[in-house]
mmCIF file of C-alpha atoms and ligand atoms in Angstrom:
data_model
loop_
_atom_site.group_PDB
_atom_site.id
_atom_site.type_symbol
_atom_site.label_atom_id
_atom_site.label_comp_id
_atom_site.label_asym_id
_atom_site.label_seq_id
_atom_site.Cartn_x
_atom_site.Cartn_y
_atom_site.Cartn_z
ATOM 1 C CA MET G 23 -11.433 12.208 29.897
ATOM 2 C CA THR G 24 -9.669 8.816 29.811
ATOM 3 C CA ASN G 25 -7.419 8.174 26.857
ATOM 4 C CA ILE G 26 -8.707 5.679 24.302
ATOM 5 C CA GLY G 27 -6.110 3.379 22.780
ATOM 6 C CA VAL G 28 -6.012 1.716 19.361
ATOM 7 C CA SER G 29 -5.280 -1.952 18.654
ATOM 8 C CA ILE G 30 -4.960 -3.797 15.356
ATOM 9 C CA ILE G 31 -6.881 -6.990 16.028
ATOM 10 C CA GLY G 32 -6.987 -8.859 12.710
ATOM 11 C CA SER G 33 -5.658 -8.960 9.173
ATOM 12 C CA GLY G 34 -6.657 -10.481 5.855
ATOM 13 C CA SER G 35 -5.592 -10.417 2.236
ATOM 14 C CA ALA G 36 -6.663 -11.430 -1.257
ATOM 15 C CA ILE G 37 -4.519 -12.379 -4.200
ATOM 16 C CA PRO G 38 -5.878 -12.378 -7.749
ATOM 17 C CA GLU G 39 -5.978 -15.434 -9.992
ATOM 18 C CA ILE G 40 -3.469 -14.903 -12.783
ATOM 19 C CA SER G 41 0.250 -15.389 -12.229
ATOM 20 C CA LEU G 42 2.785 -13.716 -14.548
ATOM 21 C CA ASP G 43 6.459 -14.591 -14.053
ATOM 22 C CA ASN G 44 9.575 -12.820 -15.282
ATOM 23 C CA GLN G 45 10.052 -15.348 -18.052
ATOM 24 C CA GLN G 46 6.604 -14.566 -19.444
ATOM 25 C CA LEU G 47 7.318 -10.826 -19.203
ATOM 26 C CA SER G 48 10.420 -11.310 -21.328
ATOM 27 C CA GLN G 49 8.063 -12.398 -24.133
ATOM 28 C CA ILE G 50 6.217 -9.061 -23.872
ATOM 29 C CA VAL G 51 9.114 -6.572 -23.527
ATOM 30 C CA GLU G 52 12.893 -6.737 -23.927
ATOM 31 C CA THR G 53 13.861 -7.872 -20.436
ATOM 32 C CA SER G 54 15.048 -10.980 -18.612
ATOM 33 C CA ASP G 55 14.470 -12.865 -15.395
ATOM 34 C CA GLU G 56 18.086 -12.062 -14.498
ATOM 35 C CA TRP G 57 17.579 -8.259 -14.908
ATOM 36 C CA ILE G 58 14.298 -8.144 -12.997
ATOM 37 C CA SER G 59 15.408 -10.477 -10.177
ATOM 38 C CA SER G 60 18.754 -8.797 -9.596
ATOM 39 C CA ARG G 61 17.455 -5.182 -9.792
ATOM 40 C CA THR G 62 14.186 -5.652 -7.919
ATOM 41 C CA GLY G 63 13.968 -9.064 -6.213
ATOM 42 C CA ILE G 64 10.661 -9.741 -8.010
ATOM 43 C CA SER G 65 10.103 -13.196 -9.598
ATOM 44 C CA LYS G 66 6.399 -13.034 -10.388
ATOM 45 C CA ARG G 67 3.263 -10.999 -9.830
ATOM 46 C CA GLN G 68 -0.475 -11.787 -9.632
ATOM 47 C CA LEU G 69 -2.946 -10.001 -11.890
ATOM 48 C CA VAL G 70 -6.734 -9.802 -11.831
ATOM 49 C CA ASN G 71 -8.674 -11.738 -14.428
ATOM 50 C CA THR G 72 -11.582 -10.280 -16.362
ATOM 51 C CA THR G 73 -14.151 -11.177 -13.696
ATOM 52 C CA GLU G 74 -12.267 -9.824 -10.657
ATOM 53 C CA SER G 75 -12.576 -6.198 -9.558
ATOM 54 C CA LEU G 76 -11.159 -3.868 -6.944
ATOM 55 C CA CYS G 77 -14.394 -4.356 -5.025
ATOM 56 C CA SER G 78 -14.239 -8.165 -5.154
ATOM 57 C CA LEU G 79 -10.591 -8.317 -4.053
ATOM 58 C CA ALA G 80 -11.085 -5.773 -1.276
ATOM 59 C CA THR G 81 -14.223 -7.530 -0.035
ATOM 60 C CA GLN G 82 -12.411 -10.877 0.087
ATOM 61 C CA ALA G 83 -9.495 -9.382 2.064
ATOM 62 C CA SER G 84 -11.952 -7.640 4.405
ATOM 63 C CA ARG G 85 -13.883 -10.834 5.145
ATOM 64 C CA ALA G 86 -10.625 -12.574 6.069
ATOM 65 C CA ALA G 87 -9.595 -9.704 8.376
ATOM 66 C CA LEU G 88 -13.025 -9.610 10.048
ATOM 67 C CA GLY G 89 -12.869 -13.389 10.528
ATOM 68 C CA GLN G 90 -9.473 -13.232 12.204
ATOM 69 C CA ALA G 91 -10.650 -10.340 14.400
ATOM 70 C CA SER G 92 -13.944 -12.126 15.224
ATOM 71 C CA ILE G 93 -15.884 -8.976 14.306
ATOM 72 C CA LEU G 94 -19.230 -9.104 12.508
ATOM 73 C CA PRO G 95 -19.780 -6.752 9.545
ATOM 74 C CA LYS G 96 -22.732 -5.172 11.367
ATOM 75 C CA ASP G 97 -20.369 -4.003 14.121
ATOM 76 C CA ILE G 98 -18.050 -1.996 11.855
ATOM 77 C CA ASP G 99 -18.394 1.761 12.331
ATOM 78 C CA LEU G 100 -16.062 2.992 9.600
ATOM 79 C CA ILE G 101 -14.483 1.602 6.421
ATOM 80 C CA ILE G 102 -11.553 3.384 4.800
ATOM 81 C CA LEU G 103 -10.371 2.109 1.433
ATOM 82 C CA ALA G 104 -6.905 3.232 0.347
ATOM 83 C CA THR G 105 -6.634 2.873 -3.410
ATOM 84 C CA SER G 106 -5.487 4.681 -6.530
ATOM 85 C CA THR G 107 -7.380 2.308 -8.814
ATOM 86 C CA PRO G 108 -11.054 2.353 -7.745
ATOM 87 C CA ASP G 109 -13.649 0.600 -9.897
ATOM 88 C CA ASP G 110 -15.473 3.928 -9.879
ATOM 89 C CA LEU G 111 -13.856 7.368 -9.627
ATOM 90 C CA PHE G 112 -16.640 8.419 -7.257
ATOM 91 C CA GLY G 113 -15.267 5.819 -4.841
ATOM 92 C CA THR G 114 -15.504 2.081 -4.231
ATOM 93 C CA ALA G 115 -15.692 1.957 -0.408
ATOM 94 C CA CYS G 116 -19.507 2.252 -0.307
ATOM 95 C CA LYS G 117 -19.910 -0.727 -2.614
ATOM 96 C CA ILE G 118 -17.611 -2.786 -0.366
ATOM 97 C CA GLN G 119 -19.685 -1.679 2.640
ATOM 98 C CA TRP G 120 -22.780 -3.050 0.919
ATOM 99 C CA GLU G 121 -21.086 -6.292 -0.217
ATOM 100 C CA LEU G 122 -19.927 -6.938 3.359
ATOM 101 C CA GLY G 123 -23.329 -6.157 4.857
ATOM 102 C CA ALA G 124 -21.742 -3.508 7.061
ATOM 103 C CA GLU G 125 -24.877 -1.373 7.028
ATOM 104 C CA LYS G 126 -23.945 0.860 9.947
ATOM 105 C CA ALA G 127 -20.476 1.718 8.617
ATOM 106 C CA VAL G 128 -19.515 5.037 7.092
ATOM 107 C CA ALA G 129 -17.287 4.319 4.089
ATOM 108 C CA PHE G 130 -14.935 6.413 1.999
ATOM 109 C CA ASP G 131 -11.873 6.139 -0.242
ATOM 110 C CA ILE G 132 -8.548 7.859 0.186
ATOM 111 C CA THR G 133 -5.832 8.154 -2.448
ATOM 112 C CA VAL G 134 -2.188 8.422 -1.458
ATOM 113 C CA ALA G 135 -0.693 5.867 -3.876
ATOM 114 C CA CYS G 136 1.685 3.420 -2.176
ATOM 115 C CA SER G 137 1.506 5.382 1.095
ATOM 116 C CA GLY G 138 -2.278 4.986 1.160
ATOM 117 C CA PHE G 139 -2.539 2.200 3.708
ATOM 118 C CA LEU G 140 -0.314 4.022 6.216
ATOM 119 C CA PHE G 141 -2.258 7.255 5.803
ATOM 120 C CA ALA G 142 -5.526 5.299 6.228
ATOM 121 C CA LEU G 143 -4.161 3.661 9.382
ATOM 122 C CA VAL G 144 -3.403 7.025 10.970
ATOM 123 C CA THR G 145 -6.703 8.536 9.753
ATOM 124 C CA GLY G 146 -8.794 5.626 11.051
ATOM 125 C CA SER G 147 -7.060 5.664 14.420
ATOM 126 C CA GLN G 148 -8.042 9.327 14.962
ATOM 127 C CA PHE G 149 -11.743 8.397 14.856
ATOM 128 C CA ILE G 150 -11.083 5.801 17.550
ATOM 129 C CA ARG G 151 -8.914 8.051 19.721
ATOM 130 C CA ASN G 152 -11.522 10.815 19.815
ATOM 131 C CA GLY G 153 -14.172 8.344 20.934
ATOM 132 C CA VAL G 154 -16.394 8.516 17.840
ATOM 133 C CA TYR G 155 -15.957 4.940 16.574
ATOM 134 C CA GLN G 156 -15.082 1.545 18.099
ATOM 135 C CA ASN G 157 -14.375 -0.722 15.116
ATOM 136 C CA VAL G 158 -12.681 0.466 11.944
ATOM 137 C CA LEU G 159 -11.935 -1.600 8.841
ATOM 138 C CA LEU G 160 -8.958 -0.417 6.794
ATOM 139 C CA ILE G 161 -8.352 -1.758 3.314
ATOM 140 C CA GLY G 162 -5.387 -1.222 0.991
ATOM 141 C CA ALA G 163 -6.153 -2.472 -2.513
ATOM 142 C CA ASP G 164 -4.865 -1.729 -5.976
ATOM 143 C CA ILE G 165 -5.147 -3.051 -9.515
ATOM 144 C CA LEU G 166 -2.255 -1.219 -11.129
ATOM 145 C CA SER G 167 -2.308 -3.654 -14.070
ATOM 146 C CA ARG G 168 -5.165 -1.470 -15.368
ATOM 147 C CA TRP G 169 -2.829 1.496 -15.717
ATOM 148 C CA ILE G 170 0.472 -0.051 -16.741
ATOM 149 C CA ASP G 171 1.955 0.575 -20.168
ATOM 150 C CA TRP G 172 2.675 -3.056 -21.047
ATOM 151 C CA GLU G 173 5.209 -1.860 -23.613
ATOM 152 C CA ASP G 174 7.277 0.091 -21.062
ATOM 153 C CA ARG G 175 9.849 -2.287 -19.571
ATOM 154 C CA ARG G 176 10.918 0.322 -16.989
ATOM 155 C CA THR G 177 7.557 0.049 -15.206
ATOM 156 C CA CYS G 178 5.633 -3.045 -16.328
ATOM 157 C CA VAL G 179 8.040 -5.418 -14.564
ATOM 158 C CA LEU G 180 7.520 -3.766 -11.168
ATOM 159 C CA PHE G 181 3.832 -3.912 -10.337
ATOM 160 C CA GLY G 182 1.155 -6.456 -9.389
ATOM 161 C CA ASP G 183 -2.427 -6.496 -8.095
ATOM 162 C CA GLY G 184 -3.718 -7.378 -4.624
ATOM 163 C CA ALA G 185 -5.624 -6.362 -1.505
ATOM 164 C CA GLY G 186 -5.031 -6.409 2.245
ATOM 165 C CA ALA G 187 -7.112 -5.321 5.214
ATOM 166 C CA VAL G 188 -6.884 -4.884 8.975
ATOM 167 C CA VAL G 189 -9.397 -4.231 11.743
ATOM 168 C CA LEU G 190 -8.716 -1.481 14.284
ATOM 169 C CA GLN G 191 -10.508 -1.482 17.608
ATOM 170 C CA ALA G 192 -10.712 0.864 20.584
ATOM 171 C CA SER G 193 -8.773 -0.584 23.524
ATOM 172 C CA GLU G 194 -7.586 0.366 26.989
ATOM 173 C CA SER G 195 -3.913 0.025 26.148
ATOM 174 C CA ASP G 196 -2.656 1.913 23.128
ATOM 175 C CA ARG G 197 -0.780 -0.199 20.602
ATOM 176 C CA LEU G 198 -0.388 2.478 17.960
ATOM 177 C CA LEU G 199 2.767 3.893 19.448
ATOM 178 C CA GLY G 200 3.903 6.682 17.146
ATOM 179 C CA PHE G 201 3.695 7.950 13.586
ATOM 180 C CA GLU G 202 5.149 10.409 11.093
ATOM 181 C CA LEU G 203 3.442 11.353 7.810
ATOM 182 C CA ARG G 204 5.026 13.513 5.117
ATOM 183 C CA SER G 205 4.255 14.960 1.658
ATOM 184 C CA ASP G 206 6.377 16.780 -0.925
ATOM 185 C CA GLY G 207 4.500 17.941 -4.006
ATOM 186 C CA SER G 208 7.620 19.530 -5.494
ATOM 187 C CA GLN G 209 8.615 16.068 -6.734
ATOM 188 C CA ASN G 210 5.137 15.176 -7.973
ATOM 189 C CA SER G 211 6.263 14.533 -11.556
ATOM 190 C CA CYS G 212 8.642 11.723 -10.479
ATOM 191 C CA LEU G 213 5.761 9.275 -10.330
ATOM 192 C CA SER G 214 2.390 9.828 -11.921
ATOM 193 C CA LEU G 215 -0.791 8.291 -13.272
ATOM 194 C CA SER G 216 -2.097 11.568 -14.556
ATOM 195 C CA TYR G 217 -5.150 12.817 -16.391
ATOM 196 C CA GLN G 218 -4.507 13.923 -19.948
ATOM 197 C CA PRO G 219 -7.143 16.469 -20.967
ATOM 198 C CA GLN G 220 -8.467 16.817 -24.504
ATOM 199 C CA GLU G 221 -10.409 19.899 -25.456
ATOM 200 C CA LYS G 222 -13.999 19.435 -26.591
ATOM 201 C CA LYS G 223 -16.219 22.279 -27.759
ATOM 202 C CA ILE G 224 -19.756 21.540 -26.504
ATOM 203 C CA ILE G 225 -21.347 24.791 -27.791
ATOM 204 C CA GLU G 226 -19.998 28.008 -29.317
ATOM 205 C CA GLY G 227 -17.886 29.726 -26.648
ATOM 206 C CA VAL G 228 -17.808 26.763 -24.240
ATOM 207 C CA THR G 229 -14.929 24.322 -24.410
ATOM 208 C CA VAL G 230 -14.559 21.648 -21.749
ATOM 209 C CA THR G 231 -11.781 19.135 -21.348
ATOM 210 C CA GLN G 232 -12.485 15.444 -21.557
ATOM 211 C CA GLY G 233 -9.632 13.004 -21.599
ATOM 212 C CA THR G 234 -8.351 9.908 -19.955
ATOM 213 C CA TYR G 235 -5.645 8.806 -17.553
ATOM 214 C CA GLN G 236 -2.198 8.098 -18.943
ATOM 215 C CA PRO G 237 -0.297 4.959 -17.886
ATOM 216 C CA ILE G 238 2.073 5.058 -14.922
ATOM 217 C CA ALA G 239 5.197 7.113 -15.591
ATOM 218 C CA MET G 240 8.139 6.960 -13.213
ATOM 219 C CA ASN G 241 11.625 8.332 -12.809
ATOM 220 C CA GLY G 242 12.951 5.224 -11.039
ATOM 221 C CA LYS G 243 16.310 6.668 -10.059
ATOM 222 C CA GLU G 244 14.781 9.769 -8.448
ATOM 223 C CA VAL G 245 12.198 7.704 -6.572
ATOM 224 C CA TYR G 246 14.924 5.364 -5.330
ATOM 225 C CA ARG G 247 17.060 8.308 -4.102
ATOM 226 C CA PHE G 248 14.102 9.914 -2.359
ATOM 227 C CA VAL G 249 13.022 6.714 -0.595
ATOM 228 C CA VAL G 250 16.451 5.738 0.669
ATOM 229 C CA GLN G 251 16.938 9.193 2.176
ATOM 230 C CA LYS G 252 13.461 9.999 3.496
ATOM 231 C CA VAL G 253 12.101 6.680 4.753
ATOM 232 C CA PRO G 254 14.804 6.018 7.403
ATOM 233 C CA GLU G 255 14.293 9.608 8.665
ATOM 234 C CA ALA G 256 10.531 9.081 8.961
ATOM 235 C CA ILE G 257 10.987 5.794 10.813
ATOM 236 C CA GLU G 258 13.462 7.421 13.207
ATOM 237 C CA LYS G 259 10.980 10.248 13.896
ATOM 238 C CA ALA G 260 8.133 7.799 14.521
ATOM 239 C CA LEU G 261 10.381 5.760 16.839
ATOM 240 C CA PHE G 262 11.287 8.954 18.720
ATOM 241 C CA LYS G 263 7.602 9.818 19.170
ATOM 242 C CA ALA G 264 6.953 6.253 20.344
ATOM 243 C CA ASN G 265 9.937 6.494 22.711
ATOM 244 C CA ILE G 266 11.287 3.200 21.367
ATOM 245 C CA ASP G 267 14.875 2.365 20.408
ATOM 246 C CA VAL G 268 15.414 0.830 16.997
ATOM 247 C CA ASP G 269 16.868 -2.348 18.547
ATOM 248 C CA LYS G 270 13.535 -2.953 20.327
ATOM 249 C CA LEU G 271 11.818 -3.438 16.967
ATOM 250 C CA ASP G 272 10.804 -6.995 16.122
ATOM 251 C CA TRP G 273 9.962 -6.279 12.489
ATOM 252 C CA LEU G 274 10.560 -3.765 9.718
ATOM 253 C CA LEU G 275 7.560 -3.765 7.379
ATOM 254 C CA LEU G 276 8.217 -1.571 4.356
ATOM 255 C CA HIS G 277 6.101 -0.956 1.293
ATOM 256 C CA GLN G 278 7.165 -3.837 -0.959
ATOM 257 C CA ALA G 279 8.575 -1.838 -3.887
ATOM 258 C CA ASN G 280 12.002 -3.304 -4.444
ATOM 259 C CA GLN G 281 14.289 -5.602 -2.440
ATOM 260 C CA ARG G 282 17.193 -3.197 -2.922
ATOM 261 C CA ILE G 283 15.130 -0.462 -1.228
ATOM 262 C CA LEU G 284 14.251 -2.805 1.651
ATOM 263 C CA ASP G 285 17.931 -3.720 2.105
ATOM 264 C CA ALA G 286 19.160 -0.102 1.887
ATOM 265 C CA VAL G 287 16.602 1.213 4.414
ATOM 266 C CA ALA G 288 17.289 -1.652 6.838
ATOM 267 C CA SER G 289 21.029 -1.102 6.524
ATOM 268 C CA ARG G 290 20.724 2.657 7.219
ATOM 269 C CA LEU G 291 18.738 1.870 10.364
ATOM 270 C CA ASN G 292 21.067 -0.981 11.395
ATOM 271 C CA ILE G 293 18.172 -3.428 11.367
ATOM 272 C CA PRO G 294 19.304 -7.021 10.631
ATOM 273 C CA SER G 295 17.866 -8.635 7.508
ATOM 274 C CA GLN G 296 16.062 -11.394 9.463
ATOM 275 C CA LYS G 297 13.781 -8.681 10.914
ATOM 276 C CA VAL G 298 12.783 -7.385 7.472
ATOM 277 C CA ILE G 299 9.433 -8.689 6.187
ATOM 278 C CA SER G 300 9.597 -9.305 2.448
ATOM 279 C CA ASN G 301 7.170 -11.014 0.087
ATOM 280 C CA LEU G 302 7.675 -8.896 -3.045
ATOM 281 C CA GLN G 303 9.316 -11.831 -4.799
ATOM 282 C CA ASN G 304 5.841 -13.317 -5.325
ATOM 283 C CA TYR G 305 3.701 -10.220 -5.816
ATOM 284 C CA GLY G 306 5.826 -7.276 -7.014
ATOM 285 C CA ASN G 307 4.729 -3.804 -5.948
ATOM 286 C CA THR G 308 1.016 -3.947 -5.126
ATOM 287 C CA SER G 309 0.851 -0.257 -4.136
ATOM 288 C CA ALA G 310 -1.622 0.416 -1.291
ATOM 289 C CA ALA G 311 -2.085 -3.346 -0.770
ATOM 290 C CA SER G 312 1.544 -4.197 -0.146
ATOM 291 C CA ILE G 313 1.855 -3.433 3.585
ATOM 292 C CA PRO G 314 -1.346 -5.163 4.792
ATOM 293 C CA LEU G 315 -0.691 -8.061 2.385
ATOM 294 C CA ALA G 316 2.839 -8.617 3.725
ATOM 295 C CA LEU G 317 1.618 -8.174 7.306
ATOM 296 C CA ASP G 318 -1.178 -10.692 6.841
ATOM 297 C CA GLU G 319 1.160 -13.298 5.356
ATOM 298 C CA ALA G 320 3.647 -12.821 8.189
ATOM 299 C CA VAL G 321 0.875 -13.143 10.791
ATOM 300 C CA ARG G 322 -0.642 -16.247 9.196
ATOM 301 C CA LYS G 323 2.794 -17.899 8.858
ATOM 302 C CA GLY G 324 3.292 -17.363 12.603
ATOM 303 C CA MET G 325 6.262 -14.997 12.079
ATOM 304 C CA VAL G 326 4.560 -11.998 13.669
ATOM 305 C CA ASN G 327 3.175 -12.770 17.119
ATOM 306 C CA SER G 328 1.089 -10.959 19.691
ATOM 307 C CA GLY G 329 3.113 -8.189 21.341
ATOM 308 C CA ASP G 330 5.667 -7.864 18.517
ATOM 309 C CA ILE G 331 6.662 -4.266 17.776
ATOM 310 C CA ILE G 332 6.585 -3.356 14.092
ATOM 311 C CA ALA G 333 7.847 -0.311 12.213
ATOM 312 C CA ALA G 334 5.790 0.029 9.032
ATOM 313 C CA SER G 335 6.612 2.532 6.323
ATOM 314 C CA GLY G 336 4.873 3.416 3.076
ATOM 315 C CA PHE G 337 6.191 5.670 0.321
ATOM 316 C CA GLY G 338 5.362 6.581 -3.220
ATOM 317 C CA ALA G 339 3.639 8.990 -5.549
ATOM 318 C CA GLY G 340 2.822 12.470 -4.286
ATOM 319 C CA LEU G 341 5.554 12.246 -3.335
ATOM 320 C CA SER G 342 4.316 10.927 -0.011
ATOM 321 C CA TRP G 343 5.795 8.835 2.749
ATOM 322 C CA GLY G 344 5.214 7.911 6.354
ATOM 323 C CA ALA G 345 5.939 5.520 9.190
ATOM 324 C CA VAL G 346 3.866 3.997 11.971
ATOM 325 C CA ILE G 347 5.175 2.098 14.987
ATOM 326 C CA PHE G 348 2.650 -0.381 16.351
ATOM 327 C CA GLN G 349 2.396 -3.446 18.524
ATOM 328 C CA TRP G 350 0.605 -6.384 16.908
ATOM 329 C CA ASN G 351 -2.669 -7.494 18.441
HETATM 330 N N1 ACO B 2 14.750 -5.010 -18.376
HETATM 331 C C1 ACO B 2 15.959 -4.803 -18.909
HETATM 332 N N2 ACO B 2 16.561 -3.595 -18.920
HETATM 333 C C2 ACO B 2 15.907 -2.573 -18.359
HETATM 334 C C3 ACO B 2 14.629 -2.723 -17.781
HETATM 335 C C4 ACO B 2 14.049 -4.006 -17.805
HETATM 336 N N3 ACO B 2 12.849 -4.259 -17.276
HETATM 337 N N4 ACO B 2 14.227 -1.528 -17.299
HETATM 338 C C5 ACO B 2 15.202 -0.642 -17.548
HETATM 339 N N5 ACO B 2 16.225 -1.279 -18.202
HETATM 340 C C6 ACO B 2 17.481 -0.730 -18.679
HETATM 341 C C7 ACO B 2 17.401 0.764 -18.927
HETATM 342 O O1 ACO B 2 16.913 1.032 -20.234
HETATM 343 C C8 ACO B 2 18.845 1.170 -18.774
HETATM 344 O O2 ACO B 2 19.534 0.852 -19.969
HETATM 345 P P1 ACO B 2 20.620 1.885 -20.548
HETATM 346 O O3 ACO B 2 21.675 1.981 -19.495
HETATM 347 O O4 ACO B 2 21.054 1.187 -21.801
HETATM 348 O O5 ACO B 2 19.888 3.150 -20.760
HETATM 349 C C9 ACO B 2 19.360 0.238 -17.693
HETATM 350 O O6 ACO B 2 18.453 -0.882 -17.654
HETATM 351 C C10 ACO B 2 19.406 0.868 -16.329
HETATM 352 O O7 ACO B 2 18.157 1.517 -16.095
HETATM 353 P P2 ACO B 2 17.868 2.286 -14.771
HETATM 354 O O8 ACO B 2 16.513 2.915 -14.833
HETATM 355 O O9 ACO B 2 19.045 3.184 -14.488
HETATM 356 O O10 ACO B 2 17.850 1.065 -13.751
HETATM 357 P P3 ACO B 2 18.001 1.110 -12.198
HETATM 358 O O11 ACO B 2 19.201 0.408 -11.785
HETATM 359 O O12 ACO B 2 17.755 2.492 -11.649
HETATM 360 O O13 ACO B 2 16.756 0.214 -11.738
HETATM 361 C C11 ACO B 2 14.515 0.471 -10.894
HETATM 362 C C12 ACO B 2 15.433 0.602 -12.103
HETATM 363 C C13 ACO B 2 14.476 -0.971 -10.464
HETATM 364 C C14 ACO B 2 13.099 0.915 -11.302
HETATM 365 C C15 ACO B 2 15.051 1.364 -9.735
HETATM 366 O O14 ACO B 2 15.336 2.656 -10.205
HETATM 367 C C16 ACO B 2 14.088 1.452 -8.581
HETATM 368 O O15 ACO B 2 13.869 0.528 -7.872
HETATM 369 N N6 ACO B 2 13.507 2.656 -8.330
HETATM 370 C C17 ACO B 2 12.499 2.825 -7.325
HETATM 371 C C18 ACO B 2 11.179 2.586 -7.973
HETATM 372 C C19 ACO B 2 10.057 2.351 -7.003
HETATM 373 O O16 ACO B 2 10.229 1.773 -5.973
HETATM 374 N N7 ACO B 2 8.894 2.807 -7.405
HETATM 375 C C20 ACO B 2 7.707 2.521 -6.695
HETATM 376 C C21 ACO B 2 7.295 3.631 -5.834
HETATM 377 S S1 ACO B 2 5.753 3.209 -5.197
HETATM 378 C C22 ACO B 2 4.430 3.985 -5.984
HETATM 379 O O17 ACO B 2 3.961 4.998 -5.504
HETATM 380 C C23 ACO B 2 3.826 3.399 -7.242
#
C-alpha cells in the first residue's frame, strides 16, 4: 500500500464584533492596563454580541478556509470542531455542517480545551492517512466569555472569543511531519469549567443531580509552571519524530495564552523572537481558536509562506498539551 500524506491547504478565521480593551476592564474589576499588558501582553479582546453564536463564528471561519483552499463544501468528507463552549452540549459540528451545505461530511465535536485544535489536527490526519477521507475541515472555536466570572480579575482579563479553521487534504508528499500529544489528569483541578451538581428528588427514593457549569477557575501559577516545563519537551519530541533540527524551523506557533509563556518557551528552545507568531495582544486567549486564528493571520499577512516549517503547540485544561510539526501548504 502506498503511503498517503497530509497537507494543510487553506486557513480562515472569524473575529466577533465587540472589542473590550484593558482600560474598559479596569472599570469592571480592580485592574489596570499596565498590570494586564506587562503580565500577559494582552491589550484588548473581542467578544461575541447577542446575535453571534459558536455556530455562526465557526461557519464564517470555515467558509474563509474553504475559499482559500478552493474546496467546495460538498467535497468535505469530515468536519471536526474543537470547542469547550458549544452552543449545544450534544455538539455543534452537525449544525455547522448543515450551515455550510457540506451534506456528505461526517461531523463531530471534540473537547480538549486550549489543546483542542492540535488534537483535532492529529485526529483528522489519521482519517486521511488510512485512506478513508480526502478532505477534512478542522475548526477551533470558543466563546469563553460565556463562562467567565466577570468579577474575577485573575481570569476575566485573559480570555477572548474567536474561531479559526483549516482544510486538510490527502496528498502525495506528507507535510504533517511529526507530533506528540500528552495528557495528565492528576493536575485536572488547576484549570476547570466544571459542572456543579445540585440534588433534586424527582420521586420518593430517586434523587438525581441537576446543576450548572461554574465559571472558569484557574491556578495561574501552576499552569504557567506546567506549560514552561512541558511544552518545550513536547516540541522537542515532535521535532525528533519529524527528524528536524530546531534551527530548521521557520515559525513557532504556540497557543496564544500569554506573551511571557511564548517568550519563555522560545527561549528554552533557543528560537529567536522574530520566529515566534504572536497576535494575543489583540485577542487574548481564545482557547481552541487561538492557533488557527494566529496561523490564518500570519498566512494572510504574507508572513507564513508555502514550504515554511512550523512547530505548533497547544496546552491547557486537562491538563493536556501537544505539538505538531508541519510544512505549510
Ligand atoms: N489586575 C491586577 N492585579 C491582579 C490581577 C489583575 N487582573 N490578577 C491578579 N492580580 C494580583 C493578585 O491578586 C496578586 O496580588 P497579591 O500579591 O496582592 O496577592 C498579584 O496580582 C500577583 O498574582 P499572581 O496570580 O501571582 O500573578 P502572576 O504573576 O502569576 O500572573 C497570570 C498571573 C498572568 C495568570 C500567570 O500566572 C499566567 O500567565 N499563568 C498561565 C495562565 C494561562 O496561560 N492559562 C491559560 C491556559 S489555557 C486553557 O486551557 C484555558
